[in-house]
Amino acid sequence: MSGHSKWSTIKHKKGALDKKRGKIFTKLIKEITVAAKTGGADPEMNPRLRLAVQNAKGKNMPKDTIERAIKKVAGGDAADYLETTYEGYASNGVAVFVECTTDNLNRTVADVRAAFSKYGGSLGTNGSLEFIFDRKGVFAIPLTDSMDEDELTLELIDGGAEDVEFEDDFISVTCAMEDFGNMQTKLDELGLEAENAELERIPNTSVSLSDEAFEKVMKLIEALEDNDDVQKVYHNIEGTDAQMESL
């Protein structure tokens, strides 16, 4: 579940995905496969693959599983996947953006449309939510006691950070999409490795819901996330602390 870029949301997402290890591994392998097919099977020469491998390690995917996925691509045995997106509205005017990786577009669009219909939403046309979501780079970096927050913040801003937040055991860093590569380079210079780094869709407007409405919308989001063809689901719900805890 991805709403705003605050670490509380990232932390919730991480916790939720940890409970679905098999599904998240499937999604990570798809990303590794697509990355390797589009840019080559050498992580050192393919930034997208290097990032996919890094994120897989951050989710504790075994090294041999990662290597096996890359070797499948190199050997020509990997499945052919297409990347596609769907946009729509859940009940109460909540915007929902769905990113998919699939080997069967007809199946995927039918499943996504069925989920929206079942939970009171409606699938829209591509581009209909462009004014709601901005593409941003989001990095979750483990925080250590040796880090000087003020000094590190200045270094990250120098690398292109728009927002730096220190929460619990992690630093959440947000940057413009075009600064994503610069931020990766800056982290390398600082000797820091993000546990998770990705381009996310960050809402610039948000919707607050009653507990009942929140529960209904979350059923749609969870149904989408449970679909193996769905990689990520973004929304613009501004949930209360109690609502987030209920998940």
JSON list of C-alpha atoms in Angstrom, two decimals:
[
{"chain": "A", "resi": 1, "resn": "MET", "atom": "CA", "xyz": [0.00, 0.00, 0.00]},
{"chain": "A", "resi": 2, "resn": "SER", "atom": "CA", "xyz": [1.49, 3.32, -1.01]},
{"chain": "A", "resi": 3, "resn": "GLY", "atom": "CA", "xyz": [0.00, 6.65, -0.11]},
{"chain": "A", "resi": 4, "resn": "HIS", "atom": "CA", "xyz": [2.27, 9.54, 0.83]},
{"chain": "A", "resi": 5, "resn": "SER", "atom": "CA", "xyz": [6.02, 9.16, 1.12]},
{"chain": "A", "resi": 6, "resn": "LYS", "atom": "CA", "xyz": [6.35, 9.35, 4.91]},
{"chain": "A", "resi": 7, "resn": "TRP", "atom": "CA", "xyz": [8.27, 6.53, 6.56]},
{"chain": "A", "resi": 8, "resn": "SER", "atom": "CA", "xyz": [5.18, 5.50, 8.57]},
{"chain": "A", "resi": 9, "resn": "THR", "atom": "CA", "xyz": [3.65, 4.42, 5.27]},
{"chain": "A", "resi": 10, "resn": "ILE", "atom": "CA", "xyz": [6.84, 2.77, 4.03]},
{"chain": "A", "resi": 11, "resn": "LYS", "atom": "CA", "xyz": [7.14, 0.96, 7.35]},
{"chain": "A", "resi": 12, "resn": "HIS", "atom": "CA", "xyz": [3.56, -0.25, 7.15]},
{"chain": "A", "resi": 13, "resn": "LYS", "atom": "CA", "xyz": [4.10, -1.45, 3.60]},
{"chain": "A", "resi": 14, "resn": "LYS", "atom": "CA", "xyz": [7.25, -3.30, 4.58]},
{"chain": "A", "resi": 15, "resn": "GLY", "atom": "CA", "xyz": [5.48, -4.99, 7.49]},
{"chain": "A", "resi": 16, "resn": "ALA", "atom": "CA", "xyz": [2.52, -5.98, 5.37]},
{"chain": "A", "resi": 17, "resn": "LEU", "atom": "CA", "xyz": [4.72, -7.41, 2.65]},
{"chain": "A", "resi": 18, "resn": "ASP", "atom": "CA", "xyz": [6.81, -9.37, 5.12]},
{"chain": "A", "resi": 19, "resn": "LYS", "atom": "CA", "xyz": [3.64, -11.33, 5.92]},
{"chain": "A", "resi": 20, "resn": "LYS", "atom": "CA", "xyz": [3.29, -12.23, 2.25]},
{"chain": "A", "resi": 21, "resn": "ARG", "atom": "CA", "xyz": [6.85, -13.27, 1.59]},
{"chain": "A", "resi": 22, "resn": "GLY", "atom": "CA", "xyz": [5.97, -15.63, -1.24]},
{"chain": "A", "resi": 23, "resn": "LYS", "atom": "CA", "xyz": [4.02, -12.96, -3.10]},
{"chain": "A", "resi": 24, "resn": "ILE", "atom": "CA", "xyz": [6.64, -10.27, -2.67]},
{"chain": "A", "resi": 25, "resn": "PHE", "atom": "CA", "xyz": [9.34, -12.65, -3.88]},
{"chain": "A", "resi": 26, "resn": "THR", "atom": "CA", "xyz": [7.25, -13.32, -7.00]},
{"chain": "A", "resi": 27, "resn": "LYS", "atom": "CA", "xyz": [6.94, -9.58, -7.65]},
{"chain": "A", "resi": 28, "resn": "LEU", "atom": "CA", "xyz": [10.65, -9.00, -7.05]},
{"chain": "A", "resi": 29, "resn": "ILE", "atom": "CA", "xyz": [11.60, -11.80, -9.45]},
{"chain": "A", "resi": 30, "resn": "LYS", "atom": "CA", "xyz": [9.38, -10.21, -12.11]},
{"chain": "A", "resi": 31, "resn": "GLU", "atom": "CA", "xyz": [11.16, -6.87, -11.63]},
{"chain": "A", "resi": 32, "resn": "ILE", "atom": "CA", "xyz": [14.56, -8.58, -11.84]},
{"chain": "A", "resi": 33, "resn": "THR", "atom": "CA", "xyz": [13.47, -10.39, -15.00]},
{"chain": "A", "resi": 34, "resn": "VAL", "atom": "CA", "xyz": [12.16, -7.25, -16.74]},
{"chain": "A", "resi": 35, "resn": "ALA", "atom": "CA", "xyz": [15.21, -5.25, -15.68]},
{"chain": "A", "resi": 36, "resn": "ALA", "atom": "CA", "xyz": [17.62, -7.90, -16.96]},
{"chain": "A", "resi": 37, "resn": "LYS", "atom": "CA", "xyz": [15.75, -8.28, -20.26]},
{"chain": "A", "resi": 38, "resn": "THR", "atom": "CA", "xyz": [15.64, -4.55, -20.95]},
{"chain": "A", "resi": 39, "resn": "GLY", "atom": "CA", "xyz": [19.15, -3.60, -19.86]},
{"chain": "A", "resi": 40, "resn": "GLY", "atom": "CA", "xyz": [21.26, -6.76, -19.76]},
{"chain": "A", "resi": 41, "resn": "ALA", "atom": "CA", "xyz": [22.02, -9.39, -17.13]},
{"chain": "A", "resi": 42, "resn": "ASP", "atom": "CA", "xyz": [25.04, -7.66, -15.59]},
{"chain": "A", "resi": 43, "resn": "PRO", "atom": "CA", "xyz": [23.98, -5.59, -12.54]},
{"chain": "A", "resi": 44, "resn": "GLU", "atom": "CA", "xyz": [27.16, -3.51, -12.77]},
{"chain": "A", "resi": 45, "resn": "MET", "atom": "CA", "xyz": [26.21, -2.34, -16.26]},
{"chain": "A", "resi": 46, "resn": "ASN", "atom": "CA", "xyz": [22.44, -2.16, -15.68]},
{"chain": "A", "resi": 47, "resn": "PRO", "atom": "CA", "xyz": [21.28, 0.39, -13.06]},
{"chain": "A", "resi": 48, "resn": "ARG", "atom": "CA", "xyz": [17.70, -0.88, -13.03]},
{"chain": "A", "resi": 49, "resn": "LEU", "atom": "CA", "xyz": [18.82, -4.46, -12.44]},
{"chain": "A", "resi": 50, "resn": "ARG", "atom": "CA", "xyz": [21.29, -3.34, -9.76]},
{"chain": "A", "resi": 51, "resn": "LEU", "atom": "CA", "xyz": [18.44, -1.55, -7.98]},
{"chain": "A", "resi": 52, "resn": "ALA", "atom": "CA", "xyz": [16.12, -4.57, -8.34]},
{"chain": "A", "resi": 53, "resn": "VAL", "atom": "CA", "xyz": [18.79, -6.84, -6.83]},
{"chain": "A", "resi": 54, "resn": "GLN", "atom": "CA", "xyz": [19.39, -4.36, -4.01]},
{"chain": "A", "resi": 55, "resn": "ASN", "atom": "CA", "xyz": [15.67, -4.22, -3.19]},
{"chain": "A", "resi": 56, "resn": "ALA", "atom": "CA", "xyz": [15.43, -8.02, -3.31]},
{"chain": "A", "resi": 57, "resn": "LYS", "atom": "CA", "xyz": [18.29, -8.28, -0.82]},
{"chain": "A", "resi": 58, "resn": "GLY", "atom": "CA", "xyz": [16.52, -5.72, 1.35]},
{"chain": "A", "resi": 59, "resn": "LYS", "atom": "CA", "xyz": [13.53, -8.07, 1.49]},
{"chain": "A", "resi": 60, "resn": "ASN", "atom": "CA", "xyz": [15.84, -10.97, 2.47]},
{"chain": "A", "resi": 61, "resn": "MET", "atom": "CA", "xyz": [15.50, -12.84, -0.81]},
{"chain": "A", "resi": 62, "resn": "PRO", "atom": "CA", "xyz": [18.13, -15.62, -0.88]},
{"chain": "A", "resi": 63, "resn": "LYS", "atom": "CA", "xyz": [21.16, -14.88, -3.04]},
{"chain": "A", "resi": 64, "resn": "ASP", "atom": "CA", "xyz": [20.74, -18.07, -5.07]},
{"chain": "A", "resi": 65, "resn": "THR", "atom": "CA", "xyz": [17.13, -17.13, -5.89]},
{"chain": "A", "resi": 66, "resn": "ILE", "atom": "CA", "xyz": [18.29, -13.77, -7.25]},
{"chain": "A", "resi": 67, "resn": "GLU", "atom": "CA", "xyz": [21.10, -15.35, -9.26]},
{"chain": "A", "resi": 68, "resn": "ARG", "atom": "CA", "xyz": [18.78, -18.03, -10.64]},
{"chain": "A", "resi": 69, "resn": "ALA", "atom": "CA", "xyz": [16.34, -15.36, -11.90]},
{"chain": "A", "resi": 70, "resn": "ILE", "atom": "CA", "xyz": [19.14, -13.49, -13.67]},
{"chain": "A", "resi": 71, "resn": "LYS", "atom": "CA", "xyz": [20.57, -16.68, -15.18]},
{"chain": "A", "resi": 72, "resn": "LYS", "atom": "CA", "xyz": [17.14, -17.55, -16.60]},
{"chain": "A", "resi": 73, "resn": "VAL", "atom": "CA", "xyz": [17.16, -14.30, -18.53]},
{"chain": "A", "resi": 74, "resn": "ALA", "atom": "CA", "xyz": [20.73, -14.76, -19.70]},
{"chain": "A", "resi": 75, "resn": "GLY", "atom": "CA", "xyz": [19.86, -18.29, -20.85]},
{"chain": "A", "resi": 76, "resn": "GLY", "atom": "CA", "xyz": [16.72, -17.20, -22.66]},
{"chain": "A", "resi": 77, "resn": "ASP", "atom": "CA", "xyz": [14.44, -19.22, -20.37]},
{"chain": "A", "resi": 78, "resn": "ALA", "atom": "CA", "xyz": [12.65, -16.36, -18.61]},
{"chain": "A", "resi": 79, "resn": "ALA", "atom": "CA", "xyz": [9.01, -15.50, -19.26]},
{"chain": "A", "resi": 80, "resn": "ASP", "atom": "CA", "xyz": [8.12, -12.52, -21.44]},
{"chain": "A", "resi": 81, "resn": "TYR", "atom": "CA", "xyz": [6.51, -9.81, -19.33]},
{"chain": "A", "resi": 82, "resn": "LEU", "atom": "CA", "xyz": [4.81, -6.56, -20.30]},
{"chain": "A", "resi": 83, "resn": "GLU", "atom": "CA", "xyz": [4.56, -3.57, -17.99]},
{"chain": "A", "resi": 84, "resn": "THR", "atom": "CA", "xyz": [1.24, -1.73, -17.89]},
{"chain": "A", "resi": 85, "resn": "THR", "atom": "CA", "xyz": [-0.68, 0.65, -15.62]},
{"chain": "A", "resi": 86, "resn": "TYR", "atom": "CA", "xyz": [-4.32, 1.16, -14.71]},
{"chain": "A", "resi": 87, "resn": "GLU", "atom": "CA", "xyz": [-5.97, 4.18, -13.13]},
{"chain": "A", "resi": 88, "resn": "GLY", "atom": "CA", "xyz": [-9.31, 4.56, -11.42]},
{"chain": "A", "resi": 89, "resn": "TYR", "atom": "CA", "xyz": [-11.28, 5.65, -8.41]},
{"chain": "A", "resi": 90, "resn": "ALA", "atom": "CA", "xyz": [-12.28, 3.68, -5.35]},
{"chain": "A", "resi": 91, "resn": "SER", "atom": "CA", "xyz": [-15.40, 4.68, -3.39]},
{"chain": "A", "resi": 92, "resn": "ASN", "atom": "CA", "xyz": [-15.43, 8.13, -1.75]},
{"chain": "A", "resi": 93, "resn": "GLY", "atom": "CA", "xyz": [-13.33, 9.62, -4.53]},
{"chain": "A", "resi": 94, "resn": "VAL", "atom": "CA", "xyz": [-10.06, 7.89, -3.61]},
{"chain": "A", "resi": 95, "resn": "ALA", "atom": "CA", "xyz": [-7.61, 7.86, -6.54]},
{"chain": "A", "resi": 96, "resn": "VAL", "atom": "CA", "xyz": [-5.96, 4.47, -7.17]},
{"chain": "A", "resi": 97, "resn": "PHE", "atom": "CA", "xyz": [-3.01, 3.92, -9.51]},
{"chain": "A", "resi": 98, "resn": "VAL", "atom": "CA", "xyz": [-2.01, 0.32, -10.30]},
{"chain": "A", "resi": 99, "resn": "GLU", "atom": "CA", "xyz": [1.30, -0.81, -11.80]},
{"chain": "A", "resi": 100, "resn": "CYS", "atom": "CA", "xyz": [1.38, -4.31, -13.30]},
{"chain": "A", "resi": 101, "resn": "THR", "atom": "CA", "xyz": [3.83, -6.71, -14.88]},
{"chain": "A", "resi": 102, "resn": "THR", "atom": "CA", "xyz": [2.10, -9.48, -16.77]},
{"chain": "A", "resi": 103, "resn": "ASP", "atom": "CA", "xyz": [2.41, -12.19, -19.39]},
{"chain": "A", "resi": 104, "resn": "ASN", "atom": "CA", "xyz": [-1.32, -11.93, -20.23]},
{"chain": "A", "resi": 105, "resn": "LEU", "atom": "CA", "xyz": [-2.82, -8.45, -20.65]},
{"chain": "A", "resi": 106, "resn": "ASN", "atom": "CA", "xyz": [-6.38, -9.71, -21.15]},
{"chain": "A", "resi": 107, "resn": "ARG", "atom": "CA", "xyz": [-6.28, -11.58, -17.83]},
{"chain": "A", "resi": 108, "resn": "THR", "atom": "CA", "xyz": [-4.77, -8.65, -15.98]},
{"chain": "A", "resi": 109, "resn": "VAL", "atom": "CA", "xyz": [-7.18, -5.97, -17.15]},
{"chain": "A", "resi": 110, "resn": "ALA", "atom": "CA", "xyz": [-10.13, -8.28, -16.46]},
{"chain": "A", "resi": 111, "resn": "ASP", "atom": "CA", "xyz": [-8.90, -8.99, -12.93]},
{"chain": "A", "resi": 112, "resn": "VAL", "atom": "CA", "xyz": [-8.19, -5.32, -12.16]},
{"chain": "A", "resi": 113, "resn": "ARG", "atom": "CA", "xyz": [-11.57, -4.21, -13.52]},
{"chain": "A", "resi": 114, "resn": "ALA", "atom": "CA", "xyz": [-13.33, -6.93, -11.53]},
{"chain": "A", "resi": 115, "resn": "ALA", "atom": "CA", "xyz": [-11.65, -5.80, -8.30]},
{"chain": "A", "resi": 116, "resn": "PHE", "atom": "CA", "xyz": [-12.69, -2.17, -8.83]},
{"chain": "A", "resi": 117, "resn": "SER", "atom": "CA", "xyz": [-16.27, -3.23, -9.60]},
{"chain": "A", "resi": 118, "resn": "LYS", "atom": "CA", "xyz": [-16.54, -5.60, -6.63]},
{"chain": "A", "resi": 119, "resn": "TYR", "atom": "CA", "xyz": [-15.55, -2.95, -4.10]},
{"chain": "A", "resi": 120, "resn": "GLY", "atom": "CA", "xyz": [-17.51, 0.01, -5.44]},
{"chain": "A", "resi": 121, "resn": "GLY", "atom": "CA", "xyz": [-14.83, 1.60, -7.60]},
{"chain": "A", "resi": 122, "resn": "SER", "atom": "CA", "xyz": [-14.49, 2.30, -11.30]},
{"chain": "A", "resi": 123, "resn": "LEU", "atom": "CA", "xyz": [-11.59, 1.89, -13.70]},
{"chain": "A", "resi": 124, "resn": "GLY", "atom": "CA", "xyz": [-10.74, 5.03, -15.67]},
{"chain": "A", "resi": 125, "resn": "THR", "atom": "CA", "xyz": [-8.65, 5.85, -18.71]},
{"chain": "A", "resi": 126, "resn": "ASN", "atom": "CA", "xyz": [-4.86, 6.04, -18.61]},
{"chain": "A", "resi": 127, "resn": "GLY", "atom": "CA", "xyz": [-3.73, 9.58, -17.86]},
{"chain": "A", "resi": 128, "resn": "SER", "atom": "CA", "xyz": [-6.85, 10.45, -15.86]},
{"chain": "A", "resi": 129, "resn": "LEU", "atom": "CA", "xyz": [-4.86, 10.64, -12.60]},
{"chain": "A", "resi": 130, "resn": "GLU", "atom": "CA", "xyz": [-1.77, 12.43, -13.90]},
{"chain": "A", "resi": 131, "resn": "PHE", "atom": "CA", "xyz": [-2.77, 15.61, -12.07]},
{"chain": "A", "resi": 132, "resn": "ILE", "atom": "CA", "xyz": [-2.98, 13.77, -8.72]},
{"chain": "A", "resi": 133, "resn": "PHE", "atom": "CA", "xyz": [0.28, 11.76, -8.61]},
{"chain": "A", "resi": 134, "resn": "ASP", "atom": "CA", "xyz": [3.85, 13.02, -9.00]},
{"chain": "A", "resi": 135, "resn": "ARG", "atom": "CA", "xyz": [6.66, 10.57, -9.77]},
{"chain": "A", "resi": 136, "resn": "LYS", "atom": "CA", "xyz": [9.29, 10.78, -7.02]},
{"chain": "A", "resi": 137, "resn": "GLY", "atom": "CA", "xyz": [12.31, 8.80, -5.92]},
{"chain": "A", "resi": 138, "resn": "VAL", "atom": "CA", "xyz": [11.89, 7.37, -2.41]},
{"chain": "A", "resi": 139, "resn": "PHE", "atom": "CA", "xyz": [14.74, 5.83, -0.43]},
{"chain": "A", "resi": 140, "resn": "ALA", "atom": "CA", "xyz": [14.51, 4.03, 2.93]},
{"chain": "A", "resi": 141, "resn": "ILE", "atom": "CA", "xyz": [17.95, 4.03, 4.57]},
{"chain": "A", "resi": 142, "resn": "PRO", "atom": "CA", "xyz": [18.75, 2.23, 7.85]},
{"chain": "A", "resi": 143, "resn": "LEU", "atom": "CA", "xyz": [19.68, 4.73, 10.58]},
{"chain": "A", "resi": 144, "resn": "THR", "atom": "CA", "xyz": [22.70, 4.16, 12.80]},
{"chain": "A", "resi": 145, "resn": "ASP", "atom": "CA", "xyz": [23.83, 5.91, 15.99]},
{"chain": "A", "resi": 146, "resn": "SER", "atom": "CA", "xyz": [26.99, 7.18, 14.29]},
{"chain": "A", "resi": 147, "resn": "MET", "atom": "CA", "xyz": [25.06, 9.36, 11.84]},
{"chain": "A", "resi": 148, "resn": "ASP", "atom": "CA", "xyz": [25.00, 13.11, 12.38]},
{"chain": "A", "resi": 149, "resn": "GLU", "atom": "CA", "xyz": [21.49, 14.12, 11.31]},
{"chain": "A", "resi": 150, "resn": "ASP", "atom": "CA", "xyz": [22.28, 17.73, 10.36]},
{"chain": "A", "resi": 151, "resn": "GLU", "atom": "CA", "xyz": [25.43, 16.85, 8.42]},
{"chain": "A", "resi": 152, "resn": "LEU", "atom": "CA", "xyz": [23.78, 13.92, 6.66]},
{"chain": "A", "resi": 153, "resn": "THR", "atom": "CA", "xyz": [20.75, 16.01, 5.75]},
{"chain": "A", "resi": 154, "resn": "LEU", "atom": "CA", "xyz": [22.98, 18.60, 4.06]},
{"chain": "A", "resi": 155, "resn": "GLU", "atom": "CA", "xyz": [24.80, 15.86, 2.13]},
{"chain": "A", "resi": 156, "resn": "LEU", "atom": "CA", "xyz": [21.49, 14.35, 0.96]},
{"chain": "A", "resi": 157, "resn": "ILE", "atom": "CA", "xyz": [20.16, 17.75, -0.10]},
{"chain": "A", "resi": 158, "resn": "ASP", "atom": "CA", "xyz": [23.36, 18.17, -2.10]},
{"chain": "A", "resi": 159, "resn": "GLY", "atom": "CA", "xyz": [22.47, 14.90, -3.82]},
{"chain": "A", "resi": 160, "resn": "GLY", "atom": "CA", "xyz": [19.03, 16.20, -4.79]},
{"chain": "A", "resi": 161, "resn": "ALA", "atom": "CA", "xyz": [16.86, 15.36, -1.77]},
{"chain": "A", "resi": 162, "resn": "GLU", "atom": "CA", "xyz": [13.64, 17.36, -1.51]},
{"chain": "A", "resi": 163, "resn": "ASP", "atom": "CA", "xyz": [12.62, 15.89, 1.83]},
{"chain": "A", "resi": 164, "resn": "VAL", "atom": "CA", "xyz": [14.60, 14.05, 4.53]},
{"chain": "A", "resi": 165, "resn": "GLU", "atom": "CA", "xyz": [12.88, 12.52, 7.55]},
{"chain": "A", "resi": 166, "resn": "PHE", "atom": "CA", "xyz": [14.44, 10.67, 10.47]},
{"chain": "A", "resi": 167, "resn": "GLU", "atom": "CA", "xyz": [11.95, 8.22, 11.99]},
{"chain": "A", "resi": 168, "resn": "ASP", "atom": "CA", "xyz": [12.56, 5.23, 14.23]},
{"chain": "A", "resi": 169, "resn": "ASP", "atom": "CA", "xyz": [15.40, 3.21, 12.68]},
{"chain": "A", "resi": 170, "resn": "PHE", "atom": "CA", "xyz": [15.18, 4.60, 9.16]},
{"chain": "A", "resi": 171, "resn": "ILE", "atom": "CA", "xyz": [15.76, 7.73, 7.13]},
{"chain": "A", "resi": 172, "resn": "SER", "atom": "CA", "xyz": [13.14, 8.46, 4.47]},
{"chain": "A", "resi": 173, "resn": "VAL", "atom": "CA", "xyz": [14.50, 10.48, 1.55]},
{"chain": "A", "resi": 174, "resn": "THR", "atom": "CA", "xyz": [12.37, 11.85, -1.29]},
{"chain": "A", "resi": 175, "resn": "CYS", "atom": "CA", "xyz": [13.76, 13.36, -4.48]},
{"chain": "A", "resi": 176, "resn": "ALA", "atom": "CA", "xyz": [12.56, 14.40, -7.93]},
{"chain": "A", "resi": 177, "resn": "MET", "atom": "CA", "xyz": [12.36, 11.59, -10.49]},
{"chain": "A", "resi": 178, "resn": "GLU", "atom": "CA", "xyz": [15.17, 13.13, -12.54]},
{"chain": "A", "resi": 179, "resn": "ASP", "atom": "CA", "xyz": [17.43, 13.16, -9.45]},
{"chain": "A", "resi": 180, "resn": "PHE", "atom": "CA", "xyz": [16.96, 9.45, -8.70]},
{"chain": "A", "resi": 181, "resn": "GLY", "atom": "CA", "xyz": [20.31, 8.46, -10.24]},
{"chain": "A", "resi": 182, "resn": "ASN", "atom": "CA", "xyz": [22.08, 11.39, -8.55]},
{"chain": "A", "resi": 183, "resn": "MET", "atom": "CA", "xyz": [20.76, 10.28, -5.18]},
{"chain": "A", "resi": 184, "resn": "GLN", "atom": "CA", "xyz": [21.96, 6.72, -5.74]},
{"chain": "A", "resi": 185, "resn": "THR", "atom": "CA", "xyz": [25.39, 8.12, -6.59]},
{"chain": "A", "resi": 186, "resn": "LYS", "atom": "CA", "xyz": [25.39, 10.30, -3.46]},
{"chain": "A", "resi": 187, "resn": "LEU", "atom": "CA", "xyz": [24.51, 7.32, -1.25]},
{"chain": "A", "resi": 188, "resn": "ASP", "atom": "CA", "xyz": [27.37, 5.35, -2.81]},
{"chain": "A", "resi": 189, "resn": "GLU", "atom": "CA", "xyz": [29.73, 8.25, -2.04]},
{"chain": "A", "resi": 190, "resn": "LEU", "atom": "CA", "xyz": [28.52, 8.30, 1.56]},
{"chain": "A", "resi": 191, "resn": "GLY", "atom": "CA", "xyz": [28.88, 4.54, 1.91]},
{"chain": "A", "resi": 192, "resn": "LEU", "atom": "CA", "xyz": [25.16, 4.13, 2.54]},
{"chain": "A", "resi": 193, "resn": "GLU", "atom": "CA", "xyz": [22.91, 1.41, 1.11]},
{"chain": "A", "resi": 194, "resn": "ALA", "atom": "CA", "xyz": [19.16, 1.88, 1.00]},
{"chain": "A", "resi": 195, "resn": "GLU", "atom": "CA", "xyz": [17.09, -1.06, 2.19]},
{"chain": "A", "resi": 196, "resn": "ASN", "atom": "CA", "xyz": [14.48, 0.00, -0.35]},
{"chain": "A", "resi": 197, "resn": "ALA", "atom": "CA", "xyz": [14.73, 2.47, -3.24]},
{"chain": "A", "resi": 198, "resn": "GLU", "atom": "CA", "xyz": [12.17, 3.01, -5.95]},
{"chain": "A", "resi": 199, "resn": "LEU", "atom": "CA", "xyz": [10.28, 5.49, -8.07]},
{"chain": "A", "resi": 200, "resn": "GLU", "atom": "CA", "xyz": [6.92, 5.97, -6.39]},
{"chain": "A", "resi": 201, "resn": "ARG", "atom": "CA", "xyz": [3.81, 7.89, -7.31]},
{"chain": "A", "resi": 202, "resn": "ILE", "atom": "CA", "xyz": [3.25, 10.47, -4.58]},
{"chain": "A", "resi": 203, "resn": "PRO", "atom": "CA", "xyz": [-0.19, 12.12, -4.33]},
{"chain": "A", "resi": 204, "resn": "ASN", "atom": "CA", "xyz": [-0.29, 15.91, -4.23]},
{"chain": "A", "resi": 205, "resn": "THR", "atom": "CA", "xyz": [-3.84, 15.90, -2.85]},
{"chain": "A", "resi": 206, "resn": "SER", "atom": "CA", "xyz": [-5.22, 13.57, -0.19]},
{"chain": "A", "resi": 207, "resn": "VAL", "atom": "CA", "xyz": [-8.56, 12.22, 0.99]},
{"chain": "A", "resi": 208, "resn": "SER", "atom": "CA", "xyz": [-9.53, 11.62, 4.63]},
{"chain": "A", "resi": 209, "resn": "LEU", "atom": "CA", "xyz": [-12.06, 8.87, 5.30]},
{"chain": "A", "resi": 210, "resn": "SER", "atom": "CA", "xyz": [-14.27, 7.66, 8.10]},
{"chain": "A", "resi": 211, "resn": "ASP", "atom": "CA", "xyz": [-13.25, 4.32, 9.59]},
{"chain": "A", "resi": 212, "resn": "GLU", "atom": "CA", "xyz": [-16.04, 2.53, 7.70]},
{"chain": "A", "resi": 213, "resn": "ALA", "atom": "CA", "xyz": [-15.11, 4.13, 4.37]},
{"chain": "A", "resi": 214, "resn": "PHE", "atom": "CA", "xyz": [-11.41, 3.46, 5.00]},
{"chain": "A", "resi": 215, "resn": "GLU", "atom": "CA", "xyz": [-12.10, -0.23, 5.60]},
{"chain": "A", "resi": 216, "resn": "LYS", "atom": "CA", "xyz": [-14.11, -0.49, 2.37]},
{"chain": "A", "resi": 217, "resn": "VAL", "atom": "CA", "xyz": [-11.43, 1.17, 0.23]},
{"chain": "A", "resi": 218, "resn": "MET", "atom": "CA", "xyz": [-8.70, -0.93, 1.81]},
{"chain": "A", "resi": 219, "resn": "LYS", "atom": "CA", "xyz": [-10.51, -4.09, 0.71]},
{"chain": "A", "resi": 220, "resn": "LEU", "atom": "CA", "xyz": [-10.08, -2.94, -2.89]},
{"chain": "A", "resi": 221, "resn": "ILE", "atom": "CA", "xyz": [-6.42, -2.06, -2.39]},
{"chain": "A", "resi": 222, "resn": "GLU", "atom": "CA", "xyz": [-5.69, -5.38, -0.67]},
{"chain": "A", "resi": 223, "resn": "ALA", "atom": "CA", "xyz": [-7.49, -7.31, -3.43]},
{"chain": "A", "resi": 224, "resn": "LEU", "atom": "CA", "xyz": [-5.33, -5.58, -6.02]},
{"chain": "A", "resi": 225, "resn": "GLU", "atom": "CA", "xyz": [-2.13, -6.17, -4.04]},
{"chain": "A", "resi": 226, "resn": "ASP", "atom": "CA", "xyz": [-2.98, -9.87, -3.75]},
{"chain": "A", "resi": 227, "resn": "ASN", "atom": "CA", "xyz": [-3.04, -10.20, -7.54]},
{"chain": "A", "resi": 228, "resn": "ASP", "atom": "CA", "xyz": [0.23, -11.71, -8.79]},
{"chain": "A", "resi": 229, "resn": "ASP", "atom": "CA", "xyz": [0.19, -9.45, -11.87]},
{"chain": "A", "resi": 230, "resn": "VAL", "atom": "CA", "xyz": [0.10, -6.30, -9.71]},
{"chain": "A", "resi": 231, "resn": "GLN", "atom": "CA", "xyz": [3.47, -4.89, -8.70]},
{"chain": "A", "resi": 232, "resn": "LYS", "atom": "CA", "xyz": [2.43, -1.74, -6.82]},
{"chain": "A", "resi": 233, "resn": "VAL", "atom": "CA", "xyz": [-0.74, 0.07, -5.81]},
{"chain": "A", "resi": 234, "resn": "TYR", "atom": "CA", "xyz": [-0.77, 3.79, -5.04]},
{"chain": "A", "resi": 235, "resn": "HIS", "atom": "CA", "xyz": [-3.60, 5.84, -3.54]},
{"chain": "A", "resi": 236, "resn": "ASN", "atom": "CA", "xyz": [-4.20, 9.24, -1.99]},
{"chain": "A", "resi": 237, "resn": "ILE", "atom": "CA", "xyz": [-5.72, 8.26, 1.36]},
{"chain": "A", "resi": 238, "resn": "GLU", "atom": "CA", "xyz": [-4.43, 10.23, 4.33]},
{"chain": "A", "resi": 239, "resn": "GLY", "atom": "CA", "xyz": [-5.10, 7.60, 7.00]},
{"chain": "A", "resi": 240, "resn": "THR", "atom": "CA", "xyz": [-5.16, 8.38, 10.70]},
{"chain": "A", "resi": 241, "resn": "ASP", "atom": "CA", "xyz": [-2.70, 6.64, 13.02]},
{"chain": "A", "resi": 242, "resn": "ALA", "atom": "CA", "xyz": [-5.53, 4.46, 14.32]},
{"chain": "A", "resi": 243, "resn": "GLN", "atom": "CA", "xyz": [-6.57, 3.47, 10.80]},
{"chain": "A", "resi": 244, "resn": "MET", "atom": "CA", "xyz": [-3.00, 2.57, 9.87]},
{"chain": "A", "resi": 245, "resn": "GLU", "atom": "CA", "xyz": [-2.66, 0.52, 13.04]},
{"chain": "A", "resi": 246, "resn": "SER", "atom": "CA", "xyz": [-5.85, -1.37, 12.19]},
{"chain": "A", "resi": 247, "resn": "LEU", "atom": "CA", "xyz": [-4.10, -2.80, 9.14]}
]
